Amino acid sequence: PRISSQINLFKAVVSTQSTGGTNCGYPINPARDFAPRIATAILGYDKTFSAGSHYFWVPVIGPIIGGILGVFIHYMFIDIHKKRNEEKYLEKNEERNIAESQP
């Protein structure tokens, strides 16, 4: 890959960290956010799940919704066109085979 795409990815991650993170890390990964919240709730801290305007569900539900949305977008913009091209290719091959088999 080009170095510019790697630099842009780095910029996106750093900007996410610096704008949405606290001094203990940022919840871009559900395992880094949800498990510590459960541990602090077990230890008896108040407002573990209500801190940050109930933000805890975003890293848990976000990837699920994103995955479903990604599958839908892939199907709409790539798979449908792939199937149409394959059908046209098969039709052309059948026509060629018929034309070649006739003397």
JSON list of C-alpha atoms in Angstrom, two decimals:
[
{"chain": "A", "resi": 1, "resn": "PRO", "atom": "CA", "xyz": [0.00, 0.00, 0.00]},
{"chain": "A", "resi": 2, "resn": "ARG", "atom": "CA", "xyz": [0.95, 3.58, -0.42]},
{"chain": "A", "resi": 3, "resn": "ILE", "atom": "CA", "xyz": [2.54, 5.34, 2.50]},
{"chain": "A", "resi": 4, "resn": "SER", "atom": "CA", "xyz": [-0.06, 8.10, 2.32]},
{"chain": "A", "resi": 5, "resn": "SER", "atom": "CA", "xyz": [-2.88, 5.67, 3.14]},
{"chain": "A", "resi": 6, "resn": "GLN", "atom": "CA", "xyz": [-0.96, 4.46, 6.18]},
{"chain": "A", "resi": 7, "resn": "ILE", "atom": "CA", "xyz": [-0.37, 8.03, 7.32]},
{"chain": "A", "resi": 8, "resn": "ASN", "atom": "CA", "xyz": [-4.06, 8.84, 6.88]},
{"chain": "A", "resi": 9, "resn": "LEU", "atom": "CA", "xyz": [-5.03, 5.80, 8.96]},
{"chain": "A", "resi": 10, "resn": "PHE", "atom": "CA", "xyz": [-2.61, 6.92, 11.67]},
{"chain": "A", "resi": 11, "resn": "LYS", "atom": "CA", "xyz": [-4.13, 10.42, 11.62]},
{"chain": "A", "resi": 12, "resn": "ALA", "atom": "CA", "xyz": [-7.65, 9.00, 11.95]},
{"chain": "A", "resi": 13, "resn": "VAL", "atom": "CA", "xyz": [-6.75, 6.83, 14.94]},
{"chain": "A", "resi": 14, "resn": "VAL", "atom": "CA", "xyz": [-4.81, 9.60, 16.70]},
{"chain": "A", "resi": 15, "resn": "SER", "atom": "CA", "xyz": [-7.60, 12.12, 16.14]},
{"chain": "A", "resi": 16, "resn": "THR", "atom": "CA", "xyz": [-10.15, 9.64, 17.52]},
{"chain": "A", "resi": 17, "resn": "GLN", "atom": "CA", "xyz": [-7.98, 9.08, 20.56]},
{"chain": "A", "resi": 18, "resn": "SER", "atom": "CA", "xyz": [-7.29, 12.73, 21.23]},
{"chain": "A", "resi": 19, "resn": "THR", "atom": "CA", "xyz": [-10.89, 13.91, 20.85]},
{"chain": "A", "resi": 20, "resn": "GLY", "atom": "CA", "xyz": [-12.82, 11.07, 22.45]},
{"chain": "A", "resi": 21, "resn": "GLY", "atom": "CA", "xyz": [-10.38, 9.61, 24.92]},
{"chain": "A", "resi": 22, "resn": "THR", "atom": "CA", "xyz": [-9.87, 10.24, 28.56]},
{"chain": "A", "resi": 23, "resn": "ASN", "atom": "CA", "xyz": [-6.58, 9.94, 30.40]},
{"chain": "A", "resi": 24, "resn": "CYS", "atom": "CA", "xyz": [-7.13, 6.20, 30.88]},
{"chain": "A", "resi": 25, "resn": "GLY", "atom": "CA", "xyz": [-7.57, 5.35, 27.19]},
{"chain": "A", "resi": 26, "resn": "TYR", "atom": "CA", "xyz": [-10.28, 5.51, 24.60]},
{"chain": "A", "resi": 27, "resn": "PRO", "atom": "CA", "xyz": [-13.00, 2.93, 23.96]},
{"chain": "A", "resi": 28, "resn": "ILE", "atom": "CA", "xyz": [-12.32, 2.17, 20.30]},
{"chain": "A", "resi": 29, "resn": "ASN", "atom": "CA", "xyz": [-12.13, -1.51, 21.21]},
{"chain": "A", "resi": 30, "resn": "PRO", "atom": "CA", "xyz": [-15.08, -3.02, 23.14]},
{"chain": "A", "resi": 31, "resn": "ALA", "atom": "CA", "xyz": [-12.75, -5.29, 25.12]},
{"chain": "A", "resi": 32, "resn": "ARG", "atom": "CA", "xyz": [-10.84, -2.27, 26.43]},
{"chain": "A", "resi": 33, "resn": "ASP", "atom": "CA", "xyz": [-14.02, -0.49, 27.48]},
{"chain": "A", "resi": 34, "resn": "PHE", "atom": "CA", "xyz": [-16.72, -2.98, 28.48]},
{"chain": "A", "resi": 35, "resn": "ALA", "atom": "CA", "xyz": [-14.71, -5.43, 30.61]},
{"chain": "A", "resi": 36, "resn": "PRO", "atom": "CA", "xyz": [-13.22, -2.68, 32.85]},
{"chain": "A", "resi": 37, "resn": "ARG", "atom": "CA", "xyz": [-16.70, -1.24, 33.31]},
{"chain": "A", "resi": 38, "resn": "ILE", "atom": "CA", "xyz": [-17.95, -4.64, 34.51]},
{"chain": "A", "resi": 39, "resn": "ALA", "atom": "CA", "xyz": [-14.98, -4.92, 36.87]},
{"chain": "A", "resi": 40, "resn": "THR", "atom": "CA", "xyz": [-15.59, -1.47, 38.35]},
{"chain": "A", "resi": 41, "resn": "ALA", "atom": "CA", "xyz": [-19.29, -2.26, 38.77]},
{"chain": "A", "resi": 42, "resn": "ILE", "atom": "CA", "xyz": [-18.41, -5.47, 40.63]},
{"chain": "A", "resi": 43, "resn": "LEU", "atom": "CA", "xyz": [-16.03, -3.51, 42.87]},
{"chain": "A", "resi": 44, "resn": "GLY", "atom": "CA", "xyz": [-18.87, -1.20, 43.85]},
{"chain": "A", "resi": 45, "resn": "TYR", "atom": "CA", "xyz": [-18.24, 2.05, 42.00]},
{"chain": "A", "resi": 46, "resn": "ASP", "atom": "CA", "xyz": [-21.31, 4.14, 41.25]},
{"chain": "A", "resi": 47, "resn": "LYS", "atom": "CA", "xyz": [-22.29, 5.37, 37.79]},
{"chain": "A", "resi": 48, "resn": "THR", "atom": "CA", "xyz": [-20.07, 2.91, 35.96]},
{"chain": "A", "resi": 49, "resn": "PHE", "atom": "CA", "xyz": [-22.50, 2.43, 33.11]},
{"chain": "A", "resi": 50, "resn": "SER", "atom": "CA", "xyz": [-24.10, 5.87, 33.23]},
{"chain": "A", "resi": 51, "resn": "ALA", "atom": "CA", "xyz": [-20.87, 7.88, 32.89]},
{"chain": "A", "resi": 52, "resn": "GLY", "atom": "CA", "xyz": [-20.43, 9.79, 29.65]},
{"chain": "A", "resi": 53, "resn": "SER", "atom": "CA", "xyz": [-24.16, 9.92, 28.91]},
{"chain": "A", "resi": 54, "resn": "HIS", "atom": "CA", "xyz": [-24.47, 6.11, 28.87]},
{"chain": "A", "resi": 55, "resn": "TYR", "atom": "CA", "xyz": [-21.68, 5.76, 26.29]},
{"chain": "A", "resi": 56, "resn": "PHE", "atom": "CA", "xyz": [-20.88, 2.14, 27.26]},
{"chain": "A", "resi": 57, "resn": "TRP", "atom": "CA", "xyz": [-23.22, 0.61, 24.67]},
{"chain": "A", "resi": 58, "resn": "VAL", "atom": "CA", "xyz": [-21.65, 2.38, 21.66]},
{"chain": "A", "resi": 59, "resn": "PRO", "atom": "CA", "xyz": [-18.49, 0.18, 21.40]},
{"chain": "A", "resi": 60, "resn": "VAL", "atom": "CA", "xyz": [-20.60, -2.93, 21.97]},
{"chain": "A", "resi": 61, "resn": "ILE", "atom": "CA", "xyz": [-23.48, -2.27, 19.55]},
{"chain": "A", "resi": 62, "resn": "GLY", "atom": "CA", "xyz": [-21.55, -0.12, 17.04]},
{"chain": "A", "resi": 63, "resn": "PRO", "atom": "CA", "xyz": [-19.51, -2.95, 15.46]},
{"chain": "A", "resi": 64, "resn": "ILE", "atom": "CA", "xyz": [-22.62, -5.11, 15.12]},
{"chain": "A", "resi": 65, "resn": "ILE", "atom": "CA", "xyz": [-24.56, -2.37, 13.33]},
{"chain": "A", "resi": 66, "resn": "GLY", "atom": "CA", "xyz": [-21.49, -1.50, 11.25]},
{"chain": "A", "resi": 67, "resn": "GLY", "atom": "CA", "xyz": [-21.05, -5.12, 10.18]},
{"chain": "A", "resi": 68, "resn": "ILE", "atom": "CA", "xyz": [-24.67, -5.45, 9.10]},
{"chain": "A", "resi": 69, "resn": "LEU", "atom": "CA", "xyz": [-24.50, -2.12, 7.27]},
{"chain": "A", "resi": 70, "resn": "GLY", "atom": "CA", "xyz": [-21.22, -3.14, 5.62]},
{"chain": "A", "resi": 71, "resn": "VAL", "atom": "CA", "xyz": [-22.73, -6.39, 4.32]},
{"chain": "A", "resi": 72, "resn": "PHE", "atom": "CA", "xyz": [-25.71, -4.50, 2.92]},
{"chain": "A", "resi": 73, "resn": "ILE", "atom": "CA", "xyz": [-23.52, -1.89, 1.19]},
{"chain": "A", "resi": 74, "resn": "HIS", "atom": "CA", "xyz": [-21.23, -4.60, -0.23]},
{"chain": "A", "resi": 75, "resn": "TYR", "atom": "CA", "xyz": [-24.22, -6.49, -1.58]},
{"chain": "A", "resi": 76, "resn": "MET", "atom": "CA", "xyz": [-25.80, -3.38, -3.11]},
{"chain": "A", "resi": 77, "resn": "PHE", "atom": "CA", "xyz": [-22.68, -1.99, -4.78]},
{"chain": "A", "resi": 78, "resn": "ILE", "atom": "CA", "xyz": [-20.52, -5.04, -5.55]},
{"chain": "A", "resi": 79, "resn": "ASP", "atom": "CA", "xyz": [-22.31, -8.39, -5.46]},
{"chain": "A", "resi": 80, "resn": "ILE", "atom": "CA", "xyz": [-25.25, -7.37, -7.64]},
{"chain": "A", "resi": 81, "resn": "HIS", "atom": "CA", "xyz": [-22.94, -6.10, -10.38]},
{"chain": "A", "resi": 82, "resn": "LYS", "atom": "CA", "xyz": [-20.71, -9.16, -10.10]},
{"chain": "A", "resi": 83, "resn": "LYS", "atom": "CA", "xyz": [-23.67, -11.48, -10.67]},
{"chain": "A", "resi": 84, "resn": "ARG", "atom": "CA", "xyz": [-24.83, -9.48, -13.70]},
{"chain": "A", "resi": 85, "resn": "ASN", "atom": "CA", "xyz": [-21.35, -9.61, -15.23]},
{"chain": "A", "resi": 86, "resn": "GLU", "atom": "CA", "xyz": [-21.12, -13.36, -14.60]},
{"chain": "A", "resi": 87, "resn": "GLU", "atom": "CA", "xyz": [-24.50, -13.92, -16.28]},
{"chain": "A", "resi": 88, "resn": "LYS", "atom": "CA", "xyz": [-23.40, -11.90, -19.33]},
{"chain": "A", "resi": 89, "resn": "TYR", "atom": "CA", "xyz": [-20.13, -13.83, -19.46]},
{"chain": "A", "resi": 90, "resn": "LEU", "atom": "CA", "xyz": [-21.96, -17.17, -19.33]},
{"chain": "A", "resi": 91, "resn": "GLU", "atom": "CA", "xyz": [-24.38, -16.07, -22.05]},
{"chain": "A", "resi": 92, "resn": "LYS", "atom": "CA", "xyz": [-21.50, -15.04, -24.33]},
{"chain": "A", "resi": 93, "resn": "ASN", "atom": "CA", "xyz": [-19.72, -18.35, -23.73]},
{"chain": "A", "resi": 94, "resn": "GLU", "atom": "CA", "xyz": [-22.88, -20.28, -24.57]},
{"chain": "A", "resi": 95, "resn": "GLU", "atom": "CA", "xyz": [-23.26, -18.30, -27.80]},
{"chain": "A", "resi": 96, "resn": "ARG", "atom": "CA", "xyz": [-19.61, -18.98, -28.71]},
{"chain": "A", "resi": 97, "resn": "ASN", "atom": "CA", "xyz": [-19.98, -22.69, -27.98]},
{"chain": "A", "resi": 98, "resn": "ILE", "atom": "CA", "xyz": [-23.11, -22.88, -30.14]},
{"chain": "A", "resi": 99, "resn": "ALA", "atom": "CA", "xyz": [-21.41, -20.98, -32.97]},
{"chain": "A", "resi": 100, "resn": "GLU", "atom": "CA", "xyz": [-18.29, -23.19, -32.78]},
{"chain": "A", "resi": 101, "resn": "SER", "atom": "CA", "xyz": [-20.25, -26.43, -32.70]},
{"chain": "A", "resi": 102, "resn": "GLN", "atom": "CA", "xyz": [-22.19, -25.58, -35.88]},
{"chain": "A", "resi": 103, "resn": "PRO", "atom": "CA", "xyz": [-20.29, -26.42, -39.10]}
]
